[in-house]
CSV table of C-alpha atoms and ligand atoms in Angstrom, one decimal:
chain,number,residue,atom,x,y,z
A,6,MET,CA,0.0,0.0,0.0
A,7,LYS,CA,1.2,3.5,-0.9
A,8,LYS,CA,2.5,5.4,2.2
A,9,LYS,CA,0.6,8.5,3.3
A,10,LYS,CA,2.4,11.7,2.8
A,11,ILE,CA,2.4,14.0,5.9
A,12,ALA,CA,3.7,17.6,5.9
A,13,ILE,CA,5.2,18.7,9.2
A,14,VAL,CA,5.2,22.5,9.7
A,15,ALA,CA,7.6,23.4,12.5
A,16,THR,CA,7.1,26.6,14.4
A,17,GLY,CA,9.3,26.2,17.5
A,18,GLY,CA,8.3,25.6,21.1
A,19,THR,CA,9.6,23.3,23.7
A,20,ILE,CA,9.3,20.3,21.4
A,21,ALA,CA,12.3,21.9,19.6
A,22,GLY,CA,13.9,23.2,22.8
A,23,SER,CA,17.3,22.3,24.2
A,24,GLY,CA,19.0,22.9,27.5
A,25,ALA,CA,21.1,21.2,30.2
A,26,ALA,CA,21.2,17.4,29.6
A,27,GLY,CA,18.4,15.7,31.5
A,28,LYS,CA,16.7,18.8,32.9
A,29,THR,CA,13.1,19.9,32.2
A,30,THR,CA,13.5,23.5,33.2
A,31,ASN,CA,15.7,26.5,32.1
A,32,TYR,CA,16.0,25.6,28.5
A,33,GLU,CA,15.5,27.6,25.3
A,34,ALA,CA,12.4,26.8,23.1
A,35,GLY,CA,12.6,26.5,19.3
A,36,THR,CA,16.4,26.0,19.0
A,37,ILE,CA,16.7,22.6,17.3
A,38,SER,CA,15.2,21.2,14.1
A,39,VAL,CA,12.2,18.9,14.3
A,40,ASP,CA,14.3,16.6,12.1
A,41,GLU,CA,16.3,15.7,15.3
A,42,VAL,CA,13.0,14.9,17.1
A,43,LEU,CA,11.9,12.8,14.1
A,44,ALA,CA,15.2,10.9,14.3
A,45,SER,CA,14.3,9.6,17.7
A,46,ILE,CA,11.0,8.0,16.5
A,47,PRO,CA,11.7,4.5,15.4
A,48,ASP,CA,10.4,3.5,11.9
A,49,ILE,CA,8.5,6.7,11.3
A,50,ARG,CA,9.8,7.1,7.8
A,51,ASP,CA,8.9,3.5,7.0
A,52,ARG,CA,5.3,4.2,8.0
A,53,VAL,CA,4.7,7.5,6.3
A,54,GLU,CA,6.4,9.8,3.8
A,55,ILE,CA,7.4,13.1,5.6
A,56,VAL,CA,8.0,16.5,4.2
A,57,LEU,CA,9.4,18.9,6.8
A,58,ASP,CA,9.0,22.6,6.7
A,59,ASN,CA,10.8,24.7,9.2
A,60,LEU,CA,8.5,27.7,9.0
A,61,PHE,CA,9.4,29.5,12.3
A,62,SER,CA,11.7,28.7,15.2
A,63,VAL,CA,10.1,30.6,18.0
A,64,ASP,CA,8.9,30.3,21.5
A,65,SER,CA,5.1,30.4,21.0
A,66,ASN,CA,4.9,33.6,23.0
A,67,GLU,CA,6.4,35.2,19.9
A,68,ILE,CA,3.5,34.1,17.7
A,69,ASP,CA,1.5,37.2,16.6
A,70,ASP,CA,-1.3,38.1,14.1
A,71,GLN,CA,1.1,38.2,11.1
A,72,ARG,CA,2.6,34.7,12.0
A,73,TRP,CA,-1.0,33.4,12.3
A,74,LEU,CA,-1.8,34.7,8.9
A,75,ILE,CA,1.4,33.3,7.4
A,76,LEU,CA,0.7,29.9,9.0
A,77,THR,CA,-2.8,29.7,7.7
A,78,GLU,CA,-1.7,30.6,4.1
A,79,HIS,CA,1.1,28.0,4.4
A,80,ILE,CA,-1.2,25.2,5.6
A,81,ASN,CA,-3.7,26.1,2.8
A,82,LYS,CA,-1.0,25.8,0.2
A,83,LEU,CA,0.1,22.4,1.5
A,84,ALA,CA,-3.4,21.2,1.7
A,85,ASP,CA,-4.0,22.2,-1.9
A,86,GLN,CA,-1.3,19.8,-2.9
A,87,GLN,CA,-3.1,16.6,-3.9
A,88,ASP,CA,-0.3,14.3,-2.7
A,89,ILE,CA,-0.3,15.7,0.9
A,90,ASP,CA,-2.7,13.6,3.1
A,91,GLY,CA,-2.4,15.5,6.3
A,92,ILE,CA,-0.5,18.3,8.1
A,93,VAL,CA,1.1,18.3,11.5
A,94,VAL,CA,2.1,21.6,13.1
A,95,THR,CA,4.6,21.6,15.9
A,96,HIS,CA,4.0,24.5,18.3
A,97,GLY,CA,4.8,25.7,21.8
A,98,THR,CA,2.3,24.8,24.4
A,99,ASP,CA,1.9,28.2,25.9
A,100,THR,CA,-0.3,29.6,23.1
A,101,MET,CA,-1.3,26.4,21.3
A,102,GLU,CA,-4.9,26.9,22.4
A,103,GLU,CA,-5.0,30.2,20.7
A,104,THR,CA,-3.3,29.2,17.4
A,105,SER,CA,-5.4,26.0,17.2
A,106,TYR,CA,-8.6,28.0,17.4
A,107,PHE,CA,-7.4,30.6,14.9
A,108,LEU,CA,-6.5,27.8,12.5
A,109,ASN,CA,-9.7,26.0,13.2
A,110,LEU,CA,-11.5,29.1,11.9
A,111,THR,CA,-9.3,30.1,9.0
A,112,VAL,CA,-7.8,27.1,7.3
A,113,ASN,CA,-9.7,25.9,4.2
A,114,THR,CA,-9.4,22.2,4.1
A,115,LEU,CA,-11.0,19.0,5.3
A,116,LYS,CA,-7.7,17.2,5.4
A,117,PRO,CA,-6.5,16.5,8.9
A,118,VAL,CA,-4.5,19.3,10.5
A,119,VAL,CA,-3.0,18.4,13.9
A,120,LEU,CA,-1.1,20.6,16.3
A,121,THR,CA,1.3,19.1,18.9
A,122,GLY,CA,4.2,20.1,21.1
A,123,ALA,CA,5.9,19.1,24.3
A,124,MET,CA,6.2,20.0,27.9
A,125,ARG,CA,9.8,18.8,28.1
A,126,PRO,CA,12.6,19.9,25.8
A,127,ALA,CA,14.3,17.5,23.5
A,128,THR,CA,17.3,17.3,25.8
A,129,ALA,CA,15.3,16.3,28.9
A,130,THR,CA,15.2,12.8,30.4
A,131,SER,CA,11.9,11.2,29.1
A,132,ALA,CA,11.2,14.1,26.7
A,133,ASP,CA,7.5,13.9,25.7
A,134,GLY,CA,8.0,15.5,22.2
A,135,PRO,CA,8.9,12.4,20.2
A,136,PHE,CA,5.8,10.4,21.3
A,137,ASN,CA,3.5,13.3,20.9
A,138,LEU,CA,4.9,13.9,17.4
A,139,PHE,CA,4.6,10.2,16.6
A,140,GLN,CA,0.9,10.1,17.6
A,141,ALA,CA,0.2,13.4,15.8
A,142,ILE,CA,1.6,12.0,12.6
A,143,MET,CA,-0.4,8.8,13.0
A,144,LEU,CA,-3.5,10.9,13.6
A,145,ALA,CA,-2.9,13.1,10.6
A,146,SER,CA,-2.5,10.0,8.4
A,147,HIS,CA,-5.7,8.4,9.7
A,148,SER,CA,-8.7,8.2,7.3
A,149,GLU,CA,-11.2,9.0,10.0
A,150,ALA,CA,-9.4,12.2,10.9
A,151,TRP,CA,-10.8,14.0,7.9
A,152,GLY,CA,-13.3,16.8,8.4
A,153,ARG,CA,-13.0,17.1,12.2
A,154,GLY,CA,-11.6,20.7,12.2
A,155,VAL,CA,-8.1,21.5,13.5
A,156,MET,CA,-7.2,19.1,16.2
A,157,CYS,CA,-4.5,19.0,18.9
A,158,LEU,CA,-2.8,15.8,20.0
A,159,PHE,CA,-1.3,15.8,23.4
A,160,SER,CA,-0.5,12.9,25.8
A,161,SER,CA,-2.6,10.4,23.8
A,162,THR,CA,-5.7,12.7,23.8
A,163,ILE,CA,-7.3,14.1,20.7
A,164,PHE,CA,-8.6,17.6,21.4
A,165,SER,CA,-10.7,20.0,19.2
A,166,GLY,CA,-8.6,23.1,18.4
A,167,ARG,CA,-11.7,25.1,19.5
A,168,ASP,CA,-11.9,23.7,23.0
A,169,ILE,CA,-8.4,22.8,24.1
A,170,GLN,CA,-6.9,24.7,27.1
A,171,LYS,CA,-3.6,24.4,28.9
A,172,ILE,CA,-4.2,23.4,32.5
A,173,SER,CA,-0.7,22.6,33.8
A,174,ASN,CA,2.7,24.1,33.5
A,175,TYR,CA,4.6,21.2,35.0
A,176,LYS,CA,2.8,17.9,34.0
A,177,ILE,CA,3.2,16.3,30.6
A,178,ASP,CA,-0.6,15.7,30.6
A,179,ALA,CA,-0.9,19.5,30.3
A,180,PHE,CA,-4.1,20.0,28.4
A,181,ASP,CA,-7.9,19.7,29.0
A,182,GLN,CA,-10.9,21.2,27.4
A,183,ARG,CA,-13.7,23.3,28.8
A,184,ALA,CA,-16.7,21.3,30.2
A,185,PHE,CA,-17.3,19.5,26.8
A,186,ALA,CA,-15.9,16.2,25.7
A,187,ASN,CA,-12.6,15.8,23.8
A,188,LEU,CA,-12.7,14.2,20.3
A,189,GLY,CA,-11.0,10.9,21.3
A,190,TYR,CA,-7.9,9.1,22.4
A,191,MET,CA,-4.9,7.2,21.0
A,192,LYS,CA,-3.1,4.1,22.2
A,193,ASP,CA,0.3,4.1,20.5
A,194,ASP,CA,-0.7,4.4,16.8
A,195,GLU,CA,-4.3,3.4,17.2
A,196,VAL,CA,-6.9,6.2,16.9
A,197,TYR,CA,-10.3,6.1,18.8
A,198,PHE,CA,-12.7,8.9,18.0
A,199,SER,CA,-15.5,9.4,20.4
A,200,SER,CA,-17.1,12.6,19.2
A,201,GLN,CA,-17.4,15.1,16.3
A,202,PRO,CA,-17.2,18.9,16.6
A,203,LEU,CA,-20.5,20.5,15.9
A,204,LYS,CA,-19.3,24.1,15.8
A,205,ARG,CA,-18.4,25.5,12.4
A,206,HIS,CA,-14.8,25.1,11.4
A,207,THR,CA,-12.3,25.1,8.5
A,208,THR,CA,-14.1,24.7,5.1
A,209,TYR,CA,-17.5,25.4,6.8
A,210,SER,CA,-16.2,28.6,8.4
A,211,VAL,CA,-16.9,32.0,6.8
A,212,PHE,CA,-13.4,33.1,7.9
A,213,SER,CA,-11.7,30.5,5.8
A,214,ARG,CA,-13.4,31.7,2.6
A,215,LYS,CA,-12.1,35.2,2.4
A,216,PRO,CA,-8.5,36.5,2.2
A,217,ILE,CA,-7.5,38.2,5.4
A,218,ASN,CA,-4.6,40.7,5.4
A,219,ASP,CA,-5.0,42.2,8.8
A,220,LEU,CA,-6.9,41.2,11.9
A,221,ALA,CA,-8.9,43.7,13.9
A,222,HIS,CA,-7.4,45.0,17.2
A,223,VAL,CA,-9.2,43.5,20.2
A,224,ALA,CA,-8.0,43.7,23.8
A,225,ILE,CA,-8.9,41.8,26.9
A,226,ALA,CA,-9.9,43.6,30.2
A,227,ASP,CA,-9.9,41.8,33.5
A,228,TYR,CA,-12.5,42.7,36.0
A,229,TYR,CA,-11.6,42.1,39.7
A,230,VAL,CA,-12.7,43.5,43.1
A,231,GLY,CA,-12.3,47.2,43.0
A,232,ALA,CA,-11.1,47.3,39.4
A,233,SER,CA,-11.1,50.9,37.9
A,234,PRO,CA,-13.1,51.2,34.6
A,235,ASP,CA,-10.4,53.6,33.4
A,236,ILE,CA,-8.6,50.7,31.8
A,237,LEU,CA,-11.5,50.5,29.4
A,238,ASP,CA,-11.0,54.1,28.2
A,239,PHE,CA,-7.3,53.3,27.7
A,240,LEU,CA,-8.0,50.1,25.7
A,241,ALA,CA,-10.7,51.8,23.6
A,242,GLN,CA,-8.1,54.2,22.2
A,243,ASN,CA,-6.4,51.5,20.1
A,244,ASN,CA,-9.0,48.7,19.8
A,245,GLU,CA,-12.2,48.1,17.9
A,246,GLY,CA,-13.3,45.5,20.4
A,247,ILE,CA,-12.8,44.5,24.0
A,248,VAL,CA,-13.4,41.2,25.7
A,249,ILE,CA,-14.3,41.6,29.4
A,250,VAL,CA,-13.2,38.8,31.7
A,251,GLY,CA,-16.0,39.1,34.2
A,252,THR,CA,-16.7,37.1,37.4
A,253,GLY,CA,-19.1,34.2,37.5
A,254,SER,CA,-21.5,34.6,34.6
A,255,GLY,CA,-19.4,37.4,33.1
A,256,ASN,CA,-20.3,40.0,35.7
A,257,TYR,CA,-18.8,43.3,36.8
A,258,SER,CA,-19.7,46.4,38.8
A,259,LYS,CA,-22.3,49.1,38.0
A,260,GLU,CA,-19.4,51.5,37.3
A,261,TRP,CA,-18.0,49.1,34.6
A,262,ARG,CA,-21.5,48.7,33.2
A,263,GLN,CA,-21.9,52.4,32.7
A,264,ARG,CA,-18.5,52.9,31.1
A,265,ILE,CA,-19.0,49.9,28.8
A,266,GLU,CA,-22.4,51.4,27.7
A,267,GLU,CA,-20.7,54.8,27.0
A,268,LEU,CA,-17.9,53.2,25.0
A,269,SER,CA,-20.3,50.9,23.1
A,270,ASP,CA,-22.2,54.1,22.1
A,271,GLN,CA,-18.9,55.3,20.6
A,272,GLY,CA,-18.7,52.1,18.5
A,273,ILE,CA,-16.5,49.7,20.6
A,274,ILE,CA,-17.8,46.1,20.4
A,275,PHE,CA,-17.8,44.3,23.8
A,276,VAL,CA,-17.9,40.6,24.5
A,277,ARG,CA,-18.6,39.3,28.0
A,278,ALA,CA,-16.5,36.2,29.0
A,279,SER,CA,-15.7,34.9,32.4
A,280,ARG,CA,-12.8,34.0,34.7
A,281,VAL,CA,-14.7,30.8,35.5
A,282,THR,CA,-13.3,27.9,33.4
A,283,ASN,CA,-16.6,26.2,32.9
A,284,SER,CA,-18.9,29.1,32.0
A,285,ILE,CA,-21.5,29.7,29.3
A,286,ILE,CA,-22.4,33.3,28.5
A,287,PHE,CA,-25.0,34.5,26.0
A,288,GLN,CA,-26.6,37.9,25.5
A,289,ASP,CA,-28.5,38.4,28.8
A,290,ASP,CA,-31.8,40.3,29.3
A,291,TYR,CA,-31.3,40.5,33.0
A,292,PHE,CA,-27.7,41.6,33.4
A,293,ASP,CA,-27.5,43.5,30.1
A,294,PRO,CA,-31.1,44.4,29.1
A,295,LYS,CA,-30.0,46.7,26.2
A,296,HIS,CA,-27.7,43.9,24.8
A,297,VAL,CA,-24.7,46.2,24.9
A,298,CYS,CA,-22.4,43.2,25.1
A,299,LEU,CA,-22.2,39.9,23.2
A,300,GLY,CA,-21.7,36.7,25.1
A,301,ALA,CA,-18.5,34.6,24.7
A,302,ASN,CA,-20.6,31.4,24.7
A,303,ASN,CA,-18.3,28.8,26.3
A,304,LEU,CA,-15.1,30.2,24.8
A,305,SER,CA,-12.3,31.3,27.0
A,306,PRO,CA,-11.5,35.1,26.9
A,307,TYR,CA,-8.5,34.4,24.7
A,308,LYS,CA,-10.5,32.4,22.2
A,309,ALA,CA,-13.4,34.9,22.3
A,310,ARG,CA,-10.8,37.6,21.4
A,311,ILE,CA,-9.8,35.6,18.3
A,312,LEU,CA,-13.4,35.2,17.1
A,313,LEU,CA,-14.0,38.9,17.6
A,314,MET,CA,-10.7,39.8,15.8
A,315,LEU,CA,-11.9,37.7,12.8
A,316,SER,CA,-15.6,38.8,13.0
A,317,LEU,CA,-14.6,42.5,12.8
A,318,THR,CA,-12.8,41.9,9.5
A,319,ILE,CA,-16.2,41.1,8.1
A,320,THR,CA,-18.7,43.3,9.9
A,321,LYS,CA,-19.5,45.6,12.9
A,322,ASP,CA,-23.1,44.4,12.9
A,323,LYS,CA,-23.6,43.0,16.4
A,324,LYS,CA,-26.5,40.7,15.3
A,325,VAL,CA,-24.2,39.1,12.8
A,326,ILE,CA,-21.3,38.8,15.3
A,327,ASN,CA,-23.7,37.4,17.9
A,328,ASP,CA,-24.6,34.7,15.3
A,329,TYR,CA,-20.8,33.9,14.9
A,330,PHE,CA,-20.5,33.5,18.7
A,331,LEU,CA,-23.4,31.1,18.7
A,332,ASN,CA,-22.1,29.0,15.8
A,333,TYR,CA,-18.3,29.0,15.9
B,4,SIN,C1,6.4,27.8,24.1
B,4,SIN,O1,5.2,27.8,24.3
B,4,SIN,O2,7.0,28.0,23.1
B,4,SIN,C2,7.2,27.4,25.3
B,4,SIN,C3,6.6,26.5,26.2
B,4,SIN,C4,6.2,25.1,25.6
B,4,SIN,O3,6.3,24.9,24.4
B,4,SIN,O4,5.9,24.3,26.4
């Protein structure tokens, strides 16, 4: 049988990190080639044909809007090649949950796109990168992986790029998802899917169908006990949208409500999210009877920001953007 052809797009991160032999801390991310990580996976080139693209070599805290747009374009070009069966993106874990949601909304293919990384640098004892990369490649080459949106593979768990969230900065089982089920599991090279994403993604996403040159500027404002609303005025100077990280169900003080209403009248688009990991927030007749704010649904503030950045490239109509928050 013909071997599947998998493209690996390397962007950096701990999976390509190196430091003192054996140690898991005090290393530099994105310093070695993913080729070296591949070399430690037995038989991988017998199982699949691999093309390796070293796109960036950065710590994922250096990923920005422009790198996101370059990455989307790069993945789309690879996916357009008929002989490529799937794409793996190696990425730092710190911002993987943001990049995976951005790609989930913007890449225009049903071919499997899988992000993976590592918590331990390549030079650590029991580095987790090679096994994560092995499983990500096996997932990307699996026929059932088509059409499931951008996925992340970490510690034998298959996550939706929409829902994944980093929950540990010291364990190798470092990810989870908000309240809803993950997509499945892997045992070595075997793939077990248990659910299908229902939110719109990739080819079904309106954001994958139009060329995007620049993203809208959107900031995040944290509400906490005694927080001054002056931060909102400051952020409104350079942003078209602001995501509020409220308490509980996306709540904040009367003073914040008033300032948000004033800034909304001046054209700033607000989304209410929550500091609570498992929260669902819709437009709310009780807390916000004038529907000044949109609700983040069950997205984290960081993911809500991405959806608003993309939405504002299409429209400022709150009804349309609200529809995006319900469906993406
Ligand atoms: C990074 O996000 O690039 C550094 C941390 C990691 O990959 O675990």
